[in-house]
C-alpha cells in the first residue's frame, strides 16, 4: 500500500514511517520540511496521488488558543478534501485520551474539533487516542514550574513510550478503518506528581515536585481519572523505568532553570 504520513518528520511520525516501511509499504513522510503543507495545500495533491491510507500525526507549531484551533481545523479540512479528491480509503489520526474531559484547554478544544471534522467527513477513519508520551514528562514539568517548584495534582496517569504509540498507530493504519476511536495507553498507572518526580530525577533536574490538589494541568482542573483510558484500551509494553534506563544516555540533563522557564513562558497556554 502507499501510505502517506503527514507530520512524518515529527516524534511519532518518524518512528511510524520506519515501522510501516519495515512492513514493506510505500511510505511518504510528508511535512513542511519536505514541501507538504496542510495549511496551504502545498504539495498535498502530489503526495496523495495513489495513496490508500493517510495518517495525520501533525502538531501545531503554536499552542496559543486561537492559533492551535485554526491549525487543526484548517489542516484537517484541507487534508480531508484532498483525500476525497485522491480517493484515499482510510484516514488515521492521532489524538489524546480524555480529550472530551479537557475542554477547558484551548489545545484540547482544537483536538476535539479535529476529531469532529474527521467523524463528519465521508472518508472511512480510525482515531487513535493515546495517553501522554514518556518523552512529554519534562514538558509537563516545565509548564507547571514556578521558581524551583513544580506543582501538580496527584491524579492517575498511564503514560506510554512514543515507540509504542507509533507501533499502535502503524497496526491501525495497516488494518481496515474502524470508523471509531481506539484508545492506547501504557502498561502502568502512576500518580502524576510521582511520575514527574521520577522523570526529573533521572535528568538530575533539581526542581522540587509538590503534590497540590489545586494545581491545574495546562490550566485544566483534573479529577482522579481524567487522564486515564478506559479498561479496554490497548496497552504498550514499555515500562517507564526501563525506558528511563534505556534513554539515560540520550536524555539531556536539564538546562539551567532560567533557560527552561524562559522557553516555557514563550509558549502560550496549550498542551501535548
Ligand atoms: N505529547 C503527548 O504526550 C501526546 C499524547 C497523545 C497524543 N499526542 C498527539 O500526537 C500528535 C503528534 O505529536 P508529536 O509529538 O509526534 O508531534 P511533533 O514531534 O511536534 O511533530 C509535529 C509534526 O507536524 C508537522 N507539521 C507542522 N505543521 C505542519 C503543516 N502545516 N503541514 C504538515 N505538517 C505539519 C511537523 O513538520 P515539520 O517538522 O516539517 O515542521 C512535524 O512533522 C499530536 O497531534 C499530539 O496532539 C501527543
mmCIF file of C-alpha atoms and ligand atoms in Angstrom:
data_model
loop_
_atom_site.group_PDB
_atom_site.id
_atom_site.type_symbol
_atom_site.label_atom_id
_atom_site.label_comp_id
_atom_site.label_asym_id
_atom_site.label_seq_id
_atom_site.Cartn_x
_atom_site.Cartn_y
_atom_site.Cartn_z
ATOM 1 C CA UNK A 1 0.000 0.000 0.000
ATOM 2 C CA UNK A 2 1.014 3.593 -0.425
ATOM 3 C CA UNK A 3 0.712 5.267 2.983
ATOM 4 C CA UNK A 4 1.260 8.997 3.490
ATOM 5 C CA UNK A 5 2.333 10.086 6.969
ATOM 6 C CA UNK A 6 1.503 13.768 7.441
ATOM 7 C CA UNK A 7 3.852 15.009 10.143
ATOM 8 C CA UNK A 8 6.295 12.282 9.123
ATOM 9 C CA UNK A 9 9.265 14.280 10.435
ATOM 10 C CA UNK A 10 7.883 14.542 13.999
ATOM 11 C CA UNK A 11 8.471 12.442 17.121
ATOM 12 C CA UNK A 12 5.744 9.904 16.349
ATOM 13 C CA UNK A 13 5.809 10.427 12.568
ATOM 14 C CA UNK A 14 9.461 9.497 12.090
ATOM 15 C CA UNK A 15 9.074 6.289 14.117
ATOM 16 C CA UNK A 16 5.856 5.445 12.296
ATOM 17 C CA UNK A 17 7.420 5.912 8.857
ATOM 18 C CA UNK A 18 10.178 3.424 9.756
ATOM 19 C CA UNK A 19 7.749 0.856 11.143
ATOM 20 C CA UNK A 20 5.479 0.999 8.082
ATOM 21 C CA UNK A 21 8.477 0.701 5.735
ATOM 22 C CA UNK A 22 9.673 -2.358 7.680
ATOM 23 C CA UNK A 23 6.348 -3.956 6.715
ATOM 24 C CA UNK A 24 7.107 -3.335 3.040
ATOM 25 C CA UNK A 25 4.741 -0.437 2.385
ATOM 26 C CA UNK A 26 5.494 2.538 0.178
ATOM 27 C CA UNK A 27 5.599 5.346 2.720
ATOM 28 C CA UNK A 28 5.781 9.084 2.101
ATOM 29 C CA UNK A 29 6.939 11.207 5.039
ATOM 30 C CA UNK A 30 5.150 14.489 4.376
ATOM 31 C CA UNK A 31 5.552 17.782 6.222
ATOM 32 C CA UNK A 32 6.570 21.394 5.512
ATOM 33 C CA UNK A 33 10.256 20.431 5.691
ATOM 34 C CA UNK A 34 9.672 18.144 2.700
ATOM 35 C CA UNK A 35 7.396 20.600 0.825
ATOM 36 C CA UNK A 36 3.981 19.372 2.008
ATOM 37 C CA UNK A 37 1.895 21.849 3.975
ATOM 38 C CA UNK A 38 -1.630 21.028 5.139
ATOM 39 C CA UNK A 39 -2.372 24.667 5.959
ATOM 40 C CA UNK A 40 -1.696 25.967 2.441
ATOM 41 C CA UNK A 41 -2.302 22.754 0.485
ATOM 42 C CA UNK A 42 1.217 22.965 -0.961
ATOM 43 C CA UNK A 43 2.418 19.560 -2.232
ATOM 44 C CA UNK A 44 -0.669 17.683 -0.940
ATOM 45 C CA UNK A 45 -2.197 16.600 -4.270
ATOM 46 C CA UNK A 46 1.119 15.186 -5.471
ATOM 47 C CA UNK A 47 1.863 13.408 -2.156
ATOM 48 C CA UNK A 48 -1.603 11.814 -2.001
ATOM 49 C CA UNK A 49 -1.667 10.551 -5.597
ATOM 50 C CA UNK A 50 -2.342 6.795 -5.479
ATOM 51 C CA UNK A 51 -2.372 6.659 -1.651
ATOM 52 C CA UNK A 52 -4.606 4.138 0.125
ATOM 53 C CA UNK A 53 -4.068 5.468 3.648
ATOM 54 C CA UNK A 54 -3.228 8.870 5.153
ATOM 55 C CA UNK A 55 -2.022 9.104 8.747
ATOM 56 C CA UNK A 56 -2.165 12.528 10.417
ATOM 57 C CA UNK A 57 0.390 12.892 13.210
ATOM 58 C CA UNK A 58 0.907 16.633 12.853
ATOM 59 C CA UNK A 59 1.060 19.063 15.712
ATOM 60 C CA UNK A 60 0.557 22.804 15.754
ATOM 61 C CA UNK A 61 3.700 24.954 15.986
ATOM 62 C CA UNK A 62 1.787 27.300 18.314
ATOM 63 C CA UNK A 63 -0.362 26.168 21.239
ATOM 64 C CA UNK A 64 -1.988 29.567 21.788
ATOM 65 C CA UNK A 65 -5.786 29.003 21.917
ATOM 66 C CA UNK A 66 -6.813 30.649 18.633
ATOM 67 C CA UNK A 67 -3.705 29.526 16.730
ATOM 68 C CA UNK A 68 -3.982 25.858 17.679
ATOM 69 C CA UNK A 69 -7.701 25.771 16.838
ATOM 70 C CA UNK A 70 -7.011 27.378 13.460
ATOM 71 C CA UNK A 71 -4.208 24.896 12.810
ATOM 72 C CA UNK A 72 -6.199 21.706 13.459
ATOM 73 C CA UNK A 73 -9.370 22.978 11.762
ATOM 74 C CA UNK A 74 -7.651 24.253 8.613
ATOM 75 C CA UNK A 75 -5.204 21.386 8.358
ATOM 76 C CA UNK A 76 -7.858 18.700 8.853
ATOM 77 C CA UNK A 77 -10.347 20.311 6.439
ATOM 78 C CA UNK A 78 -7.694 20.600 3.729
ATOM 79 C CA UNK A 79 -6.415 17.104 4.276
ATOM 80 C CA UNK A 80 -9.873 15.515 4.112
ATOM 81 C CA UNK A 81 -10.746 17.452 0.937
ATOM 82 C CA UNK A 82 -7.525 16.401 -0.811
ATOM 83 C CA UNK A 83 -8.045 12.804 0.375
ATOM 84 C CA UNK A 84 -11.569 12.732 -1.071
ATOM 85 C CA UNK A 85 -10.226 14.027 -4.399
ATOM 86 C CA UNK A 86 -7.433 11.424 -4.414
ATOM 87 C CA UNK A 87 -9.750 8.532 -3.462
ATOM 88 C CA UNK A 88 -7.964 7.752 -0.180
ATOM 89 C CA UNK A 89 -9.779 4.930 1.650
ATOM 90 C CA UNK A 90 -8.595 5.343 5.246
ATOM 91 C CA UNK A 91 -7.823 8.451 7.313
ATOM 92 C CA UNK A 92 -5.977 7.735 10.575
ATOM 93 C CA UNK A 93 -5.399 10.472 13.154
ATOM 94 C CA UNK A 94 -3.604 10.580 16.474
ATOM 95 C CA UNK A 95 -5.460 12.284 19.319
ATOM 96 C CA UNK A 96 -5.340 12.269 23.106
ATOM 97 C CA UNK A 97 -7.100 10.107 25.720
ATOM 98 C CA UNK A 98 -9.571 12.171 27.721
ATOM 99 C CA UNK A 99 -9.872 14.980 25.159
ATOM 100 C CA UNK A 100 -13.581 15.488 25.945
ATOM 101 C CA UNK A 101 -12.709 15.877 29.659
ATOM 102 C CA UNK A 102 -10.025 18.531 28.990
ATOM 103 C CA UNK A 103 -12.011 21.092 27.028
ATOM 104 C CA UNK A 104 -11.121 23.908 29.428
ATOM 105 C CA UNK A 105 -7.835 23.927 27.479
ATOM 106 C CA UNK A 106 -7.684 25.509 24.024
ATOM 107 C CA UNK A 107 -5.389 22.746 22.835
ATOM 108 C CA UNK A 108 -7.959 20.066 23.581
ATOM 109 C CA UNK A 109 -10.794 22.106 22.058
ATOM 110 C CA UNK A 110 -8.666 22.062 18.900
ATOM 111 C CA UNK A 111 -8.140 18.267 19.095
ATOM 112 C CA UNK A 112 -11.896 17.835 19.624
ATOM 113 C CA UNK A 113 -12.568 19.978 16.537
ATOM 114 C CA UNK A 114 -10.117 17.799 14.575
ATOM 115 C CA UNK A 115 -11.904 14.610 15.701
ATOM 116 C CA UNK A 116 -15.340 16.039 14.856
ATOM 117 C CA UNK A 117 -14.271 17.034 11.341
ATOM 118 C CA UNK A 118 -12.969 13.511 10.746
ATOM 119 C CA UNK A 119 -16.192 11.917 12.047
ATOM 120 C CA UNK A 120 -18.264 14.227 9.861
ATOM 121 C CA UNK A 121 -16.353 13.514 6.667
ATOM 122 C CA UNK A 122 -17.077 10.860 4.059
ATOM 123 C CA UNK A 123 -13.641 9.205 4.404
ATOM 124 C CA UNK A 124 -13.520 5.952 6.409
ATOM 125 C CA UNK A 125 -11.404 6.680 9.502
ATOM 126 C CA UNK A 126 -9.717 5.468 12.640
ATOM 127 C CA UNK A 127 -8.963 7.845 15.511
ATOM 128 C CA UNK A 128 -6.230 6.628 17.847
ATOM 129 C CA UNK A 129 -6.280 8.329 21.209
ATOM 130 C CA UNK A 130 -3.014 7.896 23.111
ATOM 131 C CA UNK A 131 -2.079 8.804 26.673
ATOM 132 C CA UNK A 132 0.842 11.156 27.422
ATOM 133 C CA UNK A 133 4.191 10.080 25.964
ATOM 134 C CA UNK A 134 7.112 9.352 28.338
ATOM 135 C CA UNK A 135 9.011 11.857 26.176
ATOM 136 C CA UNK A 136 6.483 14.521 27.228
ATOM 137 C CA UNK A 137 7.030 14.252 31.020
ATOM 138 C CA UNK A 138 9.625 17.033 31.093
ATOM 139 C CA UNK A 139 7.240 19.253 29.104
ATOM 140 C CA UNK A 140 4.583 18.745 31.777
ATOM 141 C CA UNK A 141 7.112 19.725 34.445
ATOM 142 C CA UNK A 142 8.231 22.824 32.534
ATOM 143 C CA UNK A 143 4.681 24.020 32.084
ATOM 144 C CA UNK A 144 3.917 23.569 35.803
ATOM 145 C CA UNK A 145 7.091 25.188 37.136
ATOM 146 C CA UNK A 146 7.069 28.231 39.394
ATOM 147 C CA UNK A 147 10.556 29.194 40.527
ATOM 148 C CA UNK A 148 12.205 25.937 41.581
ATOM 149 C CA UNK A 149 8.912 24.182 42.310
ATOM 150 C CA UNK A 150 6.712 22.029 40.085
ATOM 151 C CA UNK A 151 3.109 21.864 41.322
ATOM 152 C CA UNK A 152 0.909 19.069 40.058
ATOM 153 C CA UNK A 153 -2.188 17.270 41.282
ATOM 154 C CA UNK A 154 -1.643 13.713 42.486
ATOM 155 C CA UNK A 155 -4.085 12.181 39.992
ATOM 156 C CA UNK A 156 -3.685 8.994 37.964
ATOM 157 C CA UNK A 157 -1.826 8.944 34.639
ATOM 158 C CA UNK A 158 -0.993 5.973 32.395
ATOM 159 C CA UNK A 159 1.777 7.253 30.088
ATOM 160 C CA UNK A 160 3.440 5.317 27.276
ATOM 161 C CA UNK A 161 6.584 5.303 25.155
ATOM 162 C CA UNK A 162 6.401 7.166 21.829
ATOM 163 C CA UNK A 163 7.726 3.999 20.222
ATOM 164 C CA UNK A 164 4.680 2.054 21.491
ATOM 165 C CA UNK A 165 2.384 4.829 20.228
ATOM 166 C CA UNK A 166 3.953 4.536 16.781
ATOM 167 C CA UNK A 167 3.539 0.731 16.853
ATOM 168 C CA UNK A 168 -0.137 1.059 17.761
ATOM 169 C CA UNK A 169 -0.769 3.648 15.044
ATOM 170 C CA UNK A 170 1.062 1.523 12.471
ATOM 171 C CA UNK A 171 -1.100 -1.522 13.265
ATOM 172 C CA UNK A 172 -4.259 0.549 12.863
ATOM 173 C CA UNK A 173 -3.001 2.142 9.649
ATOM 174 C CA UNK A 174 -2.309 -1.268 8.109
ATOM 175 C CA UNK A 175 -5.771 -2.571 9.067
ATOM 176 C CA UNK A 176 -9.285 -1.707 7.953
ATOM 177 C CA UNK A 177 -10.876 1.572 9.110
ATOM 178 C CA UNK A 178 -12.720 1.108 12.415
ATOM 179 C CA UNK A 179 -14.850 4.269 11.914
ATOM 180 C CA UNK A 180 -14.466 4.738 15.632
ATOM 181 C CA UNK A 181 -11.996 5.744 18.319
ATOM 182 C CA UNK A 182 -9.412 3.340 19.727
ATOM 183 C CA UNK A 183 -7.586 4.099 22.965
ATOM 184 C CA UNK A 184 -3.984 3.157 23.699
ATOM 185 C CA UNK A 185 -2.099 3.593 26.971
ATOM 186 C CA UNK A 186 0.941 2.492 28.930
ATOM 187 C CA UNK A 187 1.300 -0.715 30.977
ATOM 188 C CA UNK A 188 1.287 1.042 34.374
ATOM 189 C CA UNK A 189 -0.589 3.761 36.199
ATOM 190 C CA UNK A 190 1.300 6.414 38.172
ATOM 191 C CA UNK A 191 0.445 9.419 40.285
ATOM 192 C CA UNK A 192 1.174 12.461 38.115
ATOM 193 C CA UNK A 193 3.420 14.153 40.709
ATOM 194 C CA UNK A 194 5.362 10.924 41.287
ATOM 195 C CA UNK A 195 5.857 10.309 37.556
ATOM 196 C CA UNK A 196 7.256 13.809 37.045
ATOM 197 C CA UNK A 197 9.434 13.494 40.173
ATOM 198 C CA UNK A 198 10.972 10.288 38.786
ATOM 199 C CA UNK A 199 11.397 11.754 35.317
ATOM 200 C CA UNK A 200 13.174 14.850 36.637
ATOM 201 C CA UNK A 201 15.397 12.824 38.992
ATOM 202 C CA UNK A 202 16.573 10.755 36.009
ATOM 203 C CA UNK A 203 17.693 14.013 34.365
ATOM 204 C CA UNK A 204 19.384 15.169 37.572
ATOM 205 C CA UNK A 205 16.924 18.046 37.452
ATOM 206 C CA UNK A 206 16.838 19.600 40.931
ATOM 207 C CA UNK A 207 13.333 21.068 40.781
ATOM 208 C CA UNK A 208 11.085 20.026 43.667
ATOM 209 C CA UNK A 209 7.782 18.406 42.688
ATOM 210 C CA UNK A 210 4.949 19.204 45.096
ATOM 211 C CA UNK A 211 1.577 17.450 45.093
ATOM 212 C CA UNK A 212 -1.059 20.168 45.013
ATOM 213 C CA UNK A 213 -4.715 19.182 44.515
ATOM 214 C CA UNK A 214 -5.494 22.693 43.231
ATOM 215 C CA UNK A 215 -2.695 22.841 40.664
ATOM 216 C CA UNK A 216 -4.058 22.587 37.133
ATOM 217 C CA UNK A 217 -2.745 20.623 34.180
ATOM 218 C CA UNK A 218 -2.368 23.131 31.330
ATOM 219 C CA UNK A 219 -4.984 25.189 33.102
ATOM 220 C CA UNK A 220 -7.418 22.298 33.488
ATOM 221 C CA UNK A 221 -8.675 21.047 36.868
ATOM 222 C CA UNK A 222 -8.106 17.285 36.832
ATOM 223 C CA UNK A 223 -10.023 14.611 38.666
ATOM 224 C CA UNK A 224 -8.656 11.184 39.598
ATOM 225 C CA UNK A 225 -9.278 9.567 36.199
ATOM 226 C CA UNK A 226 -9.288 12.467 33.713
ATOM 227 C CA UNK A 227 -6.075 11.258 32.005
ATOM 228 C CA UNK A 228 -6.705 7.518 32.258
ATOM 229 C CA UNK A 229 -8.003 5.408 29.354
ATOM 230 C CA UNK A 230 -10.937 3.014 29.551
ATOM 231 C CA UNK A 231 -10.380 -0.599 30.628
ATOM 232 C CA UNK A 232 -10.470 -1.825 27.019
ATOM 233 C CA UNK A 233 -7.510 0.343 25.928
ATOM 234 C CA UNK A 234 -4.706 -1.487 24.120
ATOM 235 C CA UNK A 235 -1.583 -1.286 26.251
ATOM 236 C CA UNK A 236 2.014 -0.690 25.203
ATOM 237 C CA UNK A 237 4.725 -2.918 26.665
ATOM 238 C CA UNK A 238 7.452 -0.481 27.625
ATOM 239 C CA UNK A 239 7.710 0.341 31.323
ATOM 240 C CA UNK A 240 8.745 3.825 32.387
ATOM 241 C CA UNK A 241 11.742 2.664 34.460
ATOM 242 C CA UNK A 242 13.041 0.547 31.552
ATOM 243 C CA UNK A 243 12.552 3.460 29.157
ATOM 244 C CA UNK A 244 14.375 5.776 31.579
ATOM 245 C CA UNK A 245 17.358 3.459 31.857
ATOM 246 C CA UNK A 246 17.437 2.855 28.086
ATOM 247 C CA UNK A 247 17.135 6.574 27.372
ATOM 248 C CA UNK A 248 19.629 7.645 30.060
ATOM 249 C CA UNK A 249 22.426 8.039 27.526
ATOM 250 C CA UNK A 250 20.200 10.175 25.264
ATOM 251 C CA UNK A 251 18.443 12.277 27.906
ATOM 252 C CA UNK A 252 19.990 15.735 28.041
ATOM 253 C CA UNK A 253 20.448 16.965 31.608
ATOM 254 C CA UNK A 254 18.022 19.815 32.189
ATOM 255 C CA UNK A 255 19.397 23.223 31.168
ATOM 256 C CA UNK A 256 19.760 25.855 33.895
ATOM 257 C CA UNK A 257 16.314 26.662 35.230
ATOM 258 C CA UNK A 258 16.228 30.231 33.918
ATOM 259 C CA UNK A 259 16.562 28.898 30.358
ATOM 260 C CA UNK A 260 13.877 26.262 30.869
ATOM 261 C CA UNK A 261 11.429 28.735 32.350
ATOM 262 C CA UNK A 262 12.087 31.260 29.573
ATOM 263 C CA UNK A 263 11.397 28.565 26.997
ATOM 264 C CA UNK A 264 8.128 27.712 28.713
ATOM 265 C CA UNK A 265 6.971 31.287 29.005
ATOM 266 C CA UNK A 266 7.470 31.608 25.264
ATOM 267 C CA UNK A 267 4.771 29.025 24.765
ATOM 268 C CA UNK A 268 1.306 30.323 25.321
ATOM 269 C CA UNK A 269 -1.127 28.019 27.099
ATOM 270 C CA UNK A 270 -1.581 24.647 25.432
ATOM 271 C CA UNK A 271 -0.601 21.038 25.872
ATOM 272 C CA UNK A 272 0.820 17.987 24.111
HETATM 273 N N1 LIG B 1 2.707 14.665 23.584
HETATM 274 C C1 LIG B 1 1.879 13.737 24.022
HETATM 275 O O1 LIG B 1 2.041 13.205 25.129
HETATM 276 C C2 LIG B 1 0.701 13.297 23.157
HETATM 277 C C3 LIG B 1 -0.183 12.349 23.647
HETATM 278 C C4 LIG B 1 -1.216 11.884 22.805
HETATM 279 C C5 LIG B 1 -1.346 12.401 21.526
HETATM 280 N N2 LIG B 1 -0.474 13.367 21.077
HETATM 281 C C6 LIG B 1 -0.653 13.863 19.691
HETATM 282 O O2 LIG B 1 0.338 13.293 18.856
HETATM 283 C C7 LIG B 1 0.474 14.096 17.685
HETATM 284 C C8 LIG B 1 1.920 14.113 17.222
HETATM 285 O O3 LIG B 1 2.740 14.622 18.239
HETATM 286 P P1 LIG B 1 4.333 14.693 18.082
HETATM 287 O O4 LIG B 1 4.873 14.998 19.441
HETATM 288 O O5 LIG B 1 4.845 13.494 17.334
HETATM 289 O O6 LIG B 1 4.494 15.994 17.148
HETATM 290 P P2 LIG B 1 5.835 16.753 16.740
HETATM 291 O O7 LIG B 1 7.055 15.946 17.061
HETATM 292 O O8 LIG B 1 5.754 18.147 17.292
HETATM 293 O O9 LIG B 1 5.735 16.820 15.148
HETATM 294 C C9 LIG B 1 4.800 17.658 14.532
HETATM 295 C C10 LIG B 1 4.791 17.346 13.050
HETATM 296 O O10 LIG B 1 3.783 18.171 12.439
HETATM 297 C C11 LIG B 1 4.330 18.676 11.233
HETATM 298 N N3 LIG B 1 3.643 19.885 10.812
HETATM 299 C C12 LIG B 1 3.601 21.089 11.436
HETATM 300 N N4 LIG B 1 2.919 21.979 10.685
HETATM 301 C C13 LIG B 1 2.502 21.315 9.573
HETATM 302 C C14 LIG B 1 1.786 21.682 8.408
HETATM 303 N N5 LIG B 1 1.333 22.933 8.245
HETATM 304 N N6 LIG B 1 1.579 20.751 7.453
HETATM 305 C C15 LIG B 1 2.022 19.474 7.601
HETATM 306 N N7 LIG B 1 2.707 19.057 8.684
HETATM 307 C C16 LIG B 1 2.966 19.978 9.652
HETATM 308 C C17 LIG B 1 5.806 18.928 11.554
HETATM 309 O O11 LIG B 1 6.538 19.058 10.336
HETATM 310 P P3 LIG B 1 7.967 19.840 10.218
HETATM 311 O O12 LIG B 1 8.933 19.036 11.046
HETATM 312 O O13 LIG B 1 8.301 19.777 8.756
HETATM 313 O O14 LIG B 1 7.741 21.217 10.741
HETATM 314 C C18 LIG B 1 6.129 17.643 12.319
HETATM 315 O O15 LIG B 1 6.392 16.598 11.421
HETATM 316 C C19 LIG B 1 -0.132 15.462 18.047
HETATM 317 O O16 LIG B 1 -1.315 15.695 17.313
HETATM 318 C C20 LIG B 1 -0.438 15.361 19.534
HETATM 319 O O17 LIG B 1 -1.613 16.048 19.889
HETATM 320 C C21 LIG B 1 0.534 13.807 21.862
#
